[in-house]
Amino acid sequence: MTAWTLAQRAAQMNPSVIREILKVTEKPGIISLAGGLPSPQTFPIDAFAQAAARVLADEGAAALQYAASEGHAPLRQAVADLLPWDVDPEQVLITTGSQQALDLVAKVLIDEGSRVLVETPTYLGALQAFAPMQPQVVAVDSDDDGIVVEDLAAKVGTGADQARFLYVLPNFQNPTGRTMTEARRQQLAERAAELDLPLVEDNPYGDLWFDQPPPKPLTARNPEGSIYMGSFSKVLAPGLRLGFLVAPRHIYPKLLQAKQAADLHTPSFNQRLVTEVMKDGFLERHVPGIRQLYKRQCEAMLAALDEHLRPLGVSWNRPAGGMFLWLRLPEGMSALELLPRAVEHNVAFVPGAAFYAQDGDPRTLRLSFVTASEAQIRTGIAALAAAIRQTA
Amino acid sequence: MTAWTLAQRAAQMNPSVIREILKVTEKPGIISLAGGLPSPQTFPIDAFAQAAARVLADEGAAALQYAASEGHAPLRQAVADLLPWDVDPEQVLITTGSQQALDLVAKVLIDEGSRVLVETPTYLGALQAFAPMQPQVVAVDSDDDGIVVEDLAAKVGTGADQARFLYVLPNFQNPTGRTMTEARRQQLAERAAELDLPLVEDNPYGDLWFDQPPPKPLTARNPEGSIYMGSFSKVLAPGLRLGFLVAPRHIYPKLLQAKQAADLHTPSFNQRLVTEVMKDGFLERHVPGIRQLYKRQCEAMLAALDEHLRPLGVSWNRPAGGMFLWLRLPEGMSALELLPRAVEHNVAFVPGAAFYAQDGDPRTLRLSFVTASEAQIRTGIAALAAAIRQTA
């Protein structure tokens, strides 16, 4: 037997809690409110079929060939055009999902022991992407409006321990569904500039608003102090793994080199497919349907929560968009302990503790309202209530 | 201006020499023998068009949805079936090109300062993938048959400095085109086992043999002591970014976790597309055509070299497959200095120095015989001769 020696960072890599939970939820008949899978109803399958035929007929050889690490030029232009501030397409890097953007940022900005600030709670996939570079992740206090700006000074560190960046997901956050208000964004942008704190802004859900678009991105307020990340996973389809980042000019070449080393380039076929689908304002016609569907499903979940969980002392928020909402169980209860009971009742969720960099609140849990139908949501929430009653 | 602090590894990231050269070769009219772009003639565009239509019609929602990080089960099975030793599909991890497999291996096996052994010369993309984890890369002596096994003991290191692995590309190597003989493989497999040295075997070109298949992989001789990497880029199309690795059972979970953090999963659409295309033994009908084309183009290059470069004192090898051959200029010449002269004569190549972990041989250069046509190859080699005559 050959004796393999693993890197120290490998010891810190653990199976994703969510992933392990999703395995359990593959049990037939279970209603999963756990995963963040967009509703397949929203996938424009016909548009992709037409685009695939066109791309392969008109530019098949180029679509199947190696391509530039930066990404397909017309797609970079389309991304720049979509963003609500002045973006040079030369600053757009196409990534293999926005998850890869997190991996690249980690490689370029994190040394072992580097301080990195995150929200409380924060996106689990970001913690996983940062972990291999072995940062010291510090959670900044957060409330219903996002980052508590007053806590930044205490957390930012000094000298060599100065935080490399603050990772922030201002719109319909994963996991909480909360959105930073305009006032809070303005405060944060100002304070970050004062503290010389770069921002890494992740915006996969920003287009999924119910009644009105969220305030403009933090990056739009200080592009030279921010890296911005976006995704086509929620407005078109996640299975293509297409995301992007926008970076300041002097950071971009390093991210590009990390990208090249990571997978040479994002699949050229997928980039051309999405460029083709997006032509002629497709997203403007397509995305409103997703918003309506998710709003309806969110309302169904809120109504079911009011009916079944209000009497049990559970509290939750009312998201203004996105895919998730955030529950808090009554004192003394644990979401992790509730889960197996819930699965017995044929419903699944994600315990909130996984999303905290430090000191997870064991009473919290995340529910997704986008994968299950309205009827399933009603059944699922009733089942969750039954599981809570049994546990309490 | 926000003061960004880059990770120390970022200082070591440099633009790829090949990439910069390829930019130069985008000049119209230039014949590029530089890049490793498969001939677009070999892309089965019609088969992909039919497969895309079928996949989107029959399993569109699944193809466009998030998917398991391990990869699409039927594709993992197909990979296991293709490999010439007993592979459990559970040990197959689908990657976003085999470049990503290198990135994952680096994350899981390399600590800062870890010793990593490579061939002399070696694949530049591997050096780039390993670099962010800051290894100490040590070149093992190599000859026309690959790794010189006698040099391993001197290079493997002891105690904490014991090499984490030897990275080896036994078939039609990039950049040299050389192939390890059966005798050398046997020696290497035995010596590696004695030295407790894990192997990372990269095999993107193994199917591109001209007259007979190469000897069986190193991994087949010691699967528990090896990680094996393969790719669909050369037998189907690189633009889909589909590769895979096969790992020992106790290493696999860490590679999987690194994969999940890197990009969640490889595009599900691409995985299903290739699974569909490969049905009913497609590769057995398709790949022989690629072999014939590349053999013809290699012979055209060898004939042109005999005609134009033999009289100039240049030497080269005769590959038995793959995409590249390796030239050595007469004493006193430098491939790097020759390049701008060659570009003036409308031909490009890659100087060999970029492929050495240490002490690059400035007289070497890599030629690709797969991208340019036979006529272009003849013109290109004549132009190269003119540039050499002018420089010498």
PDB file of C-alpha atoms in Angstrom, chain A residues 109-367:
ATOM      1  CA  LEU A 109      -6.584  37.132  -1.934  1.00  0.00           C
ATOM      2  CA  ILE A 110      -6.188  34.647   0.924  1.00  0.00           C
ATOM      3  CA  ASP A 111      -2.941  33.551   2.562  1.00  0.00           C
ATOM      4  CA  GLU A 112      -2.929  30.971   5.323  1.00  0.00           C
ATOM      5  CA  GLY A 113      -4.256  32.766   8.395  1.00  0.00           C
ATOM      6  CA  SER A 114      -5.546  35.791   6.480  1.00  0.00           C
ATOM      7  CA  ARG A 115      -8.550  37.434   8.099  1.00  0.00           C
ATOM      8  CA  VAL A 116     -11.703  37.291   5.984  1.00  0.00           C
ATOM      9  CA  LEU A 117     -14.968  38.871   7.117  1.00  0.00           C
ATOM     10  CA  VAL A 118     -18.364  37.324   6.439  1.00  0.00           C
ATOM     11  CA  GLU A 119     -21.974  37.969   7.380  1.00  0.00           C
ATOM     12  CA  THR A 120     -23.757  36.162  10.229  1.00  0.00           C
ATOM     13  CA  PRO A 121     -24.910  33.733   8.852  1.00  0.00           C
ATOM     14  CA  THR A 122     -23.352  33.467   5.387  1.00  0.00           C
ATOM     15  CA  TYR A 123     -23.375  31.339   2.237  1.00  0.00           C
ATOM     16  CA  LEU A 124     -21.983  27.900   3.083  1.00  0.00           C
ATOM     17  CA  GLY A 125     -20.453  27.468  -0.394  1.00  0.00           C
ATOM     18  CA  ALA A 126     -18.322  30.565   0.190  1.00  0.00           C
ATOM     19  CA  LEU A 127     -16.985  29.140   3.452  1.00  0.00           C
ATOM     20  CA  GLN A 128     -16.165  25.933   1.559  1.00  0.00           C
ATOM     21  CA  ALA A 129     -14.466  27.798  -1.285  1.00  0.00           C
ATOM     22  CA  PHE A 130     -12.367  29.879   1.104  1.00  0.00           C
ATOM     23  CA  ALA A 131     -11.430  26.961   3.394  1.00  0.00           C
ATOM     24  CA  PRO A 132      -8.700  25.404   1.189  1.00  0.00           C
ATOM     25  CA  MET A 133      -6.704  28.656   1.455  1.00  0.00           C
ATOM     26  CA  GLN A 134      -6.975  28.373   5.259  1.00  0.00           C
ATOM     27  CA  PRO A 135      -8.185  31.846   6.207  1.00  0.00           C
ATOM     28  CA  GLN A 136      -9.229  32.976   9.637  1.00  0.00           C
ATOM     29  CA  VAL A 137     -12.924  33.619   8.946  1.00  0.00           C
ATOM     30  CA  VAL A 138     -14.502  36.229  11.206  1.00  0.00           C
ATOM     31  CA  ALA A 139     -18.264  36.708  11.390  1.00  0.00           C
ATOM     32  CA  VAL A 140     -19.499  40.307  11.495  1.00  0.00           C
ATOM     33  CA  ASP A 141     -22.710  40.958  13.421  1.00  0.00           C
ATOM     34  CA  SER A 142     -25.694  41.139  11.126  1.00  0.00           C
ATOM     35  CA  ASP A 143     -29.374  41.929  11.564  1.00  0.00           C
ATOM     36  CA  ASP A 144     -32.448  41.833   9.318  1.00  0.00           C
ATOM     37  CA  ASP A 145     -30.900  44.533   7.132  1.00  0.00           C
ATOM     38  CA  GLY A 146     -27.570  42.712   6.695  1.00  0.00           C
ATOM     39  CA  ILE A 147     -24.126  43.623   8.007  1.00  0.00           C
ATOM     40  CA  VAL A 148     -24.161  45.749  11.176  1.00  0.00           C
ATOM     41  CA  VAL A 149     -21.762  48.453  10.038  1.00  0.00           C
ATOM     42  CA  GLU A 150     -20.884  49.471  13.613  1.00  0.00           C
ATOM     43  CA  ASP A 151     -19.326  46.036  14.173  1.00  0.00           C
ATOM     44  CA  LEU A 152     -16.887  46.357  11.275  1.00  0.00           C
ATOM     45  CA  ALA A 153     -14.229  48.398  13.080  1.00  0.00           C
ATOM     46  CA  ALA A 154     -13.979  45.780  15.845  1.00  0.00           C
ATOM     47  CA  LYS A 155     -13.607  42.962  13.304  1.00  0.00           C
ATOM     48  CA  VAL A 156     -11.465  44.443  10.529  1.00  0.00           C
ATOM     49  CA  GLY A 157      -8.104  43.870  12.240  1.00  0.00           C
ATOM     50  CA  THR A 158      -4.965  45.961  11.982  1.00  0.00           C
ATOM     51  CA  GLY A 159      -1.607  45.807  10.243  1.00  0.00           C
ATOM     52  CA  ALA A 160      -0.783  42.396   8.802  1.00  0.00           C
ATOM     53  CA  ASP A 161      -4.007  41.075  10.319  1.00  0.00           C
ATOM     54  CA  GLN A 162      -6.145  43.599   8.393  1.00  0.00           C
ATOM     55  CA  ALA A 163      -9.026  41.741   6.723  1.00  0.00           C
ATOM     56  CA  ARG A 164      -8.376  40.887   3.079  1.00  0.00           C
ATOM     57  CA  PHE A 165     -12.039  41.491   2.245  1.00  0.00           C
ATOM     58  CA  LEU A 166     -15.618  41.369   3.461  1.00  0.00           C
ATOM     59  CA  TYR A 167     -17.729  38.787   1.647  1.00  0.00           C
ATOM     60  CA  VAL A 168     -21.284  40.051   1.374  1.00  0.00           C
ATOM     61  CA  LEU A 169     -24.450  38.870  -0.368  1.00  0.00           C
ATOM     62  CA  PRO A 170     -26.778  41.876  -0.177  1.00  0.00           C
ATOM     63  CA  ASN A 171     -29.822  40.645  -2.161  1.00  0.00           C
ATOM     64  CA  PHE A 172     -32.172  37.915  -0.871  1.00  0.00           C
ATOM     65  CA  GLN A 173     -29.255  36.385   0.928  1.00  0.00           C
ATOM     66  CA  ASN A 174     -28.516  32.684   1.068  1.00  0.00           C
ATOM     67  CA  PRO A 175     -29.421  31.426   3.667  1.00  0.00           C
ATOM     68  CA  THR A 176     -31.636  34.058   5.268  1.00  0.00           C
ATOM     69  CA  GLY A 177     -33.449  35.630   2.319  1.00  0.00           C
ATOM     70  CA  ARG A 178     -32.772  39.082   3.798  1.00  0.00           C
ATOM     71  CA  THR A 179     -31.874  42.157   1.742  1.00  0.00           C
ATOM     72  CA  MET A 180     -29.660  45.086   2.679  1.00  0.00           C
ATOM     73  CA  THR A 181     -31.568  48.351   2.675  1.00  0.00           C
ATOM     74  CA  GLU A 182     -30.375  51.342   0.680  1.00  0.00           C
ATOM     75  CA  ALA A 183     -29.421  53.149   3.895  1.00  0.00           C
ATOM     76  CA  ARG A 184     -27.383  50.189   5.094  1.00  0.00           C
ATOM     77  CA  ARG A 185     -25.626  49.853   1.749  1.00  0.00           C
ATOM     78  CA  GLN A 186     -24.662  53.483   1.789  1.00  0.00           C
ATOM     79  CA  GLN A 187     -23.320  53.170   5.337  1.00  0.00           C
ATOM     80  CA  LEU A 188     -21.422  50.015   4.473  1.00  0.00           C
ATOM     81  CA  ALA A 189     -19.900  51.463   1.305  1.00  0.00           C
ATOM     82  CA  GLU A 190     -18.699  54.531   3.210  1.00  0.00           C
ATOM     83  CA  ARG A 191     -17.372  52.616   6.189  1.00  0.00           C
ATOM     84  CA  ALA A 192     -15.588  50.044   4.007  1.00  0.00           C
ATOM     85  CA  ALA A 193     -13.845  52.851   2.121  1.00  0.00           C
ATOM     86  CA  GLU A 194     -12.808  54.506   5.420  1.00  0.00           C
ATOM     87  CA  LEU A 195     -11.504  51.206   6.769  1.00  0.00           C
ATOM     88  CA  ASP A 196      -9.751  50.389   3.486  1.00  0.00           C
ATOM     89  CA  LEU A 197     -11.732  47.157   3.389  1.00  0.00           C
ATOM     90  CA  PRO A 198     -12.253  45.546  -0.033  1.00  0.00           C
ATOM     91  CA  LEU A 199     -15.689  44.065  -0.683  1.00  0.00           C
ATOM     92  CA  VAL A 200     -16.458  40.809  -2.439  1.00  0.00           C
ATOM     93  CA  GLU A 201     -20.105  41.171  -3.453  1.00  0.00           C
ATOM     94  CA  ASP A 202     -22.033  38.074  -4.495  1.00  0.00           C
ATOM     95  CA  ASN A 203     -25.312  38.616  -6.316  1.00  0.00           C
ATOM     96  CA  PRO A 204     -26.776  35.369  -7.633  1.00  0.00           C
ATOM     97  CA  TYR A 205     -30.366  36.207  -6.634  1.00  0.00           C
ATOM     98  CA  GLY A 206     -30.689  39.935  -7.369  1.00  0.00           C
ATOM     99  CA  ASP A 207     -32.971  39.465 -10.389  1.00  0.00           C
ATOM    100  CA  LEU A 208     -35.457  37.371  -8.430  1.00  0.00           C
ATOM    101  CA  TRP A 209     -37.299  40.297  -6.792  1.00  0.00           C
ATOM    102  CA  PHE A 210     -41.041  40.083  -6.171  1.00  0.00           C
ATOM    103  CA  ASP A 211     -42.354  43.658  -6.286  1.00  0.00           C
ATOM    104  CA  GLN A 212     -39.412  45.949  -6.799  1.00  0.00           C
ATOM    105  CA  PRO A 213     -35.736  45.589  -7.661  1.00  0.00           C
ATOM    106  CA  PRO A 214     -33.283  45.721  -4.753  1.00  0.00           C
ATOM    107  CA  PRO A 215     -31.127  48.836  -4.260  1.00  0.00           C
ATOM    108  CA  LYS A 216     -28.108  49.130  -6.520  1.00  0.00           C
ATOM    109  CA  PRO A 217     -25.067  46.938  -5.829  1.00  0.00           C
ATOM    110  CA  LEU A 218     -22.335  47.941  -3.405  1.00  0.00           C
ATOM    111  CA  THR A 219     -19.826  47.582  -6.243  1.00  0.00           C
ATOM    112  CA  ALA A 220     -21.599  50.301  -8.235  1.00  0.00           C
ATOM    113  CA  ARG A 221     -20.695  52.695  -5.402  1.00  0.00           C
ATOM    114  CA  ASN A 222     -16.977  51.832  -5.419  1.00  0.00           C
ATOM    115  CA  PRO A 223     -15.941  49.597  -8.341  1.00  0.00           C
ATOM    116  CA  GLU A 224     -12.229  49.908  -7.534  1.00  0.00           C
ATOM    117  CA  GLY A 225     -12.834  48.637  -4.020  1.00  0.00           C
ATOM    118  CA  SER A 226     -15.000  45.672  -4.962  1.00  0.00           C
ATOM    119  CA  ILE A 227     -15.123  42.374  -6.788  1.00  0.00           C
ATOM    120  CA  TYR A 228     -18.642  41.602  -8.010  1.00  0.00           C
ATOM    121  CA  MET A 229     -20.005  38.130  -8.790  1.00  0.00           C
ATOM    122  CA  GLY A 230     -23.087  37.112 -10.710  1.00  0.00           C
ATOM    123  CA  SER A 231     -24.625  33.997 -12.174  1.00  0.00           C
ATOM    124  CA  PHE A 232     -26.898  32.722 -14.919  1.00  0.00           C
ATOM    125  CA  SER A 233     -27.953  29.805 -12.705  1.00  0.00           C
ATOM    126  CA  LYS A 234     -31.097  31.429 -11.347  1.00  0.00           C
ATOM    127  CA  VAL A 235     -32.316  33.325 -14.417  1.00  0.00           C
ATOM    128  CA  LEU A 236     -31.578  30.662 -17.041  1.00  0.00           C
ATOM    129  CA  ALA A 237     -30.306  27.316 -15.706  1.00  0.00           C
ATOM    130  CA  PRO A 238     -27.757  26.120 -13.162  1.00  0.00           C
ATOM    131  CA  GLY A 239     -26.816  22.990 -15.112  1.00  0.00           C
ATOM    132  CA  LEU A 240     -24.749  25.061 -17.561  1.00  0.00           C
ATOM    133  CA  ARG A 241     -22.457  26.328 -14.753  1.00  0.00           C
ATOM    134  CA  LEU A 242     -22.143  29.879 -16.014  1.00  0.00           C
ATOM    135  CA  GLY A 243     -21.207  32.749 -13.774  1.00  0.00           C
ATOM    136  CA  PHE A 244     -18.973  35.782 -13.928  1.00  0.00           C
ATOM    137  CA  LEU A 245     -17.006  38.240 -11.897  1.00  0.00           C
ATOM    138  CA  VAL A 246     -16.102  41.882 -12.406  1.00  0.00           C
ATOM    139  CA  ALA A 247     -12.810  42.970 -10.872  1.00  0.00           C
ATOM    140  CA  PRO A 248     -10.702  46.118 -10.561  1.00  0.00           C
ATOM    141  CA  ARG A 249      -8.154  46.411 -13.368  1.00  0.00           C
ATOM    142  CA  HIS A 250      -5.095  45.650 -11.257  1.00  0.00           C
ATOM    143  CA  ILE A 251      -6.638  42.541  -9.656  1.00  0.00           C
ATOM    144  CA  TYR A 252      -8.091  41.122 -12.873  1.00  0.00           C
ATOM    145  CA  PRO A 253      -4.861  39.644 -14.350  1.00  0.00           C
ATOM    146  CA  LYS A 254      -4.240  37.554 -11.234  1.00  0.00           C
ATOM    147  CA  LEU A 255      -7.807  36.240 -11.205  1.00  0.00           C
ATOM    148  CA  LEU A 256      -7.416  35.439 -14.888  1.00  0.00           C
ATOM    149  CA  GLN A 257      -4.221  33.481 -14.269  1.00  0.00           C
ATOM    150  CA  ALA A 258      -5.903  31.577 -11.447  1.00  0.00           C
ATOM    151  CA  LYS A 259      -8.820  30.864 -13.786  1.00  0.00           C
ATOM    152  CA  GLN A 260      -6.526  29.557 -16.491  1.00  0.00           C
ATOM    153  CA  ALA A 261      -4.800  27.214 -14.046  1.00  0.00           C
ATOM    154  CA  ALA A 262      -8.156  26.047 -12.658  1.00  0.00           C
ATOM    155  CA  ASP A 263      -9.887  24.839 -15.846  1.00  0.00           C
ATOM    156  CA  LEU A 264      -8.335  26.730 -18.806  1.00  0.00           C
ATOM    157  CA  HIS A 265     -11.713  28.313 -19.626  1.00  0.00           C
ATOM    158  CA  THR A 266     -15.439  27.893 -19.043  1.00  0.00           C
ATOM    159  CA  PRO A 267     -17.021  25.612 -21.688  1.00  0.00           C
ATOM    160  CA  SER A 268     -17.171  27.580 -24.939  1.00  0.00           C
ATOM    161  CA  PHE A 269     -20.326  25.776 -26.057  1.00  0.00           C
ATOM    162  CA  ASN A 270     -22.185  26.845 -22.887  1.00  0.00           C
ATOM    163  CA  GLN A 271     -21.003  30.436 -23.246  1.00  0.00           C
ATOM    164  CA  ARG A 272     -22.176  30.649 -26.843  1.00  0.00           C
ATOM    165  CA  LEU A 273     -25.451  28.921 -25.966  1.00  0.00           C
ATOM    166  CA  VAL A 274     -26.278  31.506 -23.319  1.00  0.00           C
ATOM    167  CA  THR A 275     -25.133  34.377 -25.536  1.00  0.00           C
ATOM    168  CA  GLU A 276     -27.492  33.096 -28.230  1.00  0.00           C
ATOM    169  CA  VAL A 277     -30.406  32.583 -25.833  1.00  0.00           C
ATOM    170  CA  MET A 278     -30.006  36.083 -24.379  1.00  0.00           C
ATOM    171  CA  LYS A 279     -30.147  37.825 -27.750  1.00  0.00           C
ATOM    172  CA  ASP A 280     -33.009  40.243 -28.404  1.00  0.00           C
ATOM    173  CA  GLY A 281     -33.806  40.865 -24.748  1.00  0.00           C
ATOM    174  CA  PHE A 282     -34.822  37.300 -23.887  1.00  0.00           C
ATOM    175  CA  LEU A 283     -34.193  37.807 -20.156  1.00  0.00           C
ATOM    176  CA  GLU A 284     -36.599  40.754 -20.056  1.00  0.00           C
ATOM    177  CA  ARG A 285     -39.370  38.466 -21.280  1.00  0.00           C
ATOM    178  CA  HIS A 286     -38.277  35.391 -19.335  1.00  0.00           C
ATOM    179  CA  VAL A 287     -37.331  36.582 -15.850  1.00  0.00           C
ATOM    180  CA  PRO A 288     -40.697  38.191 -14.922  1.00  0.00           C
ATOM    181  CA  GLY A 289     -42.251  34.712 -15.094  1.00  0.00           C
ATOM    182  CA  ILE A 290     -39.698  33.373 -12.608  1.00  0.00           C
ATOM    183  CA  ARG A 291     -40.365  36.296 -10.269  1.00  0.00           C
ATOM    184  CA  GLN A 292     -44.122  35.668 -10.362  1.00  0.00           C
ATOM    185  CA  LEU A 293     -43.743  31.947  -9.766  1.00  0.00           C
ATOM    186  CA  TYR A 294     -41.363  32.360  -6.831  1.00  0.00           C
ATOM    187  CA  LYS A 295     -43.477  35.136  -5.327  1.00  0.00           C
ATOM    188  CA  ARG A 296     -46.541  32.891  -5.490  1.00  0.00           C
ATOM    189  CA  GLN A 297     -44.654  30.005  -3.934  1.00  0.00           C
ATOM    190  CA  CYS A 298     -43.194  32.244  -1.247  1.00  0.00           C
ATOM    191  CA  GLU A 299     -46.689  33.509  -0.412  1.00  0.00           C
ATOM    192  CA  ALA A 300     -47.952  29.942  -0.224  1.00  0.00           C
ATOM    193  CA  MET A 301     -45.161  29.128   2.209  1.00  0.00           C
ATOM    194  CA  LEU A 302     -45.800  32.234   4.322  1.00  0.00           C
ATOM    195  CA  ALA A 303     -49.519  31.412   4.472  1.00  0.00           C
ATOM    196  CA  ALA A 304     -48.770  27.820   5.488  1.00  0.00           C
ATOM    197  CA  LEU A 305     -46.292  29.028   8.111  1.00  0.00           C
ATOM    198  CA  ASP A 306     -48.919  31.416   9.507  1.00  0.00           C
ATOM    199  CA  GLU A 307     -51.418  28.614   9.699  1.00  0.00           C
ATOM    200  CA  HIS A 308     -49.250  25.798  11.059  1.00  0.00           C
ATOM    201  CA  LEU A 309     -46.153  27.232  12.747  1.00  0.00           C
ATOM    202  CA  ARG A 310     -47.342  30.535  14.250  1.00  0.00           C
ATOM    203  CA  PRO A 311     -49.167  28.675  17.039  1.00  0.00           C
ATOM    204  CA  LEU A 312     -45.965  26.763  17.838  1.00  0.00           C
ATOM    205  CA  GLY A 313     -43.883  29.841  18.629  1.00  0.00           C
ATOM    206  CA  VAL A 314     -41.731  29.636  15.504  1.00  0.00           C
ATOM    207  CA  SER A 315     -40.677  32.937  13.910  1.00  0.00           C
ATOM    208  CA  TRP A 316     -39.526  33.758  10.376  1.00  0.00           C
ATOM    209  CA  ASN A 317     -38.854  36.620   7.973  1.00  0.00           C
ATOM    210  CA  ARG A 318     -40.713  37.779   4.830  1.00  0.00           C
ATOM    211  CA  PRO A 319     -38.242  37.859   1.925  1.00  0.00           C
ATOM    212  CA  ALA A 320     -38.714  40.417  -0.838  1.00  0.00           C
ATOM    213  CA  GLY A 321     -37.321  38.012  -3.431  1.00  0.00           C
ATOM    214  CA  GLY A 322     -34.909  35.146  -3.950  1.00  0.00           C
ATOM    215  CA  MET A 323     -35.349  31.528  -2.997  1.00  0.00           C
ATOM    216  CA  PHE A 324     -35.103  31.157   0.774  1.00  0.00           C
ATOM    217  CA  LEU A 325     -36.596  32.130   4.068  1.00  0.00           C
ATOM    218  CA  TRP A 326     -35.217  31.705   7.538  1.00  0.00           C
ATOM    219  CA  LEU A 327     -36.966  30.187  10.527  1.00  0.00           C
ATOM    220  CA  ARG A 328     -36.217  30.287  14.204  1.00  0.00           C
ATOM    221  CA  LEU A 329     -37.549  27.540  16.437  1.00  0.00           C
ATOM    222  CA  PRO A 330     -38.735  28.172  20.002  1.00  0.00           C
ATOM    223  CA  GLU A 331     -36.187  28.318  22.790  1.00  0.00           C
ATOM    224  CA  GLY A 332     -34.632  25.015  23.710  1.00  0.00           C
ATOM    225  CA  MET A 333     -35.226  23.421  20.306  1.00  0.00           C
ATOM    226  CA  SER A 334     -32.502  22.350  17.886  1.00  0.00           C
ATOM    227  CA  ALA A 335     -32.977  22.300  14.110  1.00  0.00           C
ATOM    228  CA  LEU A 336     -30.372  19.562  13.790  1.00  0.00           C
ATOM    229  CA  GLU A 337     -32.318  17.352  16.190  1.00  0.00           C
ATOM    230  CA  LEU A 338     -35.573  18.233  14.466  1.00  0.00           C
ATOM    231  CA  LEU A 339     -34.335  17.135  11.050  1.00  0.00           C
ATOM    232  CA  PRO A 340     -34.556  13.336  11.398  1.00  0.00           C
ATOM    233  CA  ARG A 341     -38.019  13.726  12.910  1.00  0.00           C
ATOM    234  CA  ALA A 342     -39.012  15.940   9.967  1.00  0.00           C
ATOM    235  CA  VAL A 343     -37.657  13.400   7.493  1.00  0.00           C
ATOM    236  CA  GLU A 344     -39.857  10.769   9.179  1.00  0.00           C
ATOM    237  CA  HIS A 345     -42.736  13.101   8.372  1.00  0.00           C
ATOM    238  CA  ASN A 346     -41.499  13.310   4.782  1.00  0.00           C
ATOM    239  CA  VAL A 347     -40.204  16.870   4.785  1.00  0.00           C
ATOM    240  CA  ALA A 348     -36.621  18.167   4.749  1.00  0.00           C
ATOM    241  CA  PHE A 349     -34.893  21.497   5.445  1.00  0.00           C
ATOM    242  CA  VAL A 350     -31.336  22.675   6.156  1.00  0.00           C
ATOM    243  CA  PRO A 351     -30.384  23.330   9.782  1.00  0.00           C
ATOM    244  CA  GLY A 352     -29.058  26.870  10.059  1.00  0.00           C
ATOM    245  CA  ALA A 353     -25.941  26.093  12.103  1.00  0.00           C
ATOM    246  CA  ALA A 354     -24.036  25.078   8.945  1.00  0.00           C
ATOM    247  CA  PHE A 355     -24.162  28.651   7.661  1.00  0.00           C
ATOM    248  CA  TYR A 356     -22.354  30.287  10.566  1.00  0.00           C
ATOM    249  CA  ALA A 357     -18.618  30.890  10.545  1.00  0.00           C
ATOM    250  CA  GLN A 358     -18.739  30.924  14.358  1.00  0.00           C
ATOM    251  CA  ASP A 359     -21.286  30.084  17.037  1.00  0.00           C
ATOM    252  CA  GLY A 360     -24.163  28.845  14.901  1.00  0.00           C
ATOM    253  CA  ASP A 361     -27.647  29.482  16.256  1.00  0.00           C
ATOM    254  CA  PRO A 362     -28.987  25.928  16.695  1.00  0.00           C
ATOM    255  CA  ARG A 363     -32.608  27.130  16.568  1.00  0.00           C
ATOM    256  CA  THR A 364     -32.396  28.423  12.994  1.00  0.00           C
ATOM    257  CA  LEU A 365     -33.185  26.633   9.737  1.00  0.00           C
ATOM    258  CA  ARG A 366     -33.431  27.455   6.048  1.00  0.00           C
ATOM    259  CA  LEU A 367     -36.452  26.731   3.872  1.00  0.00           C
TER     260      LEU A 367
END
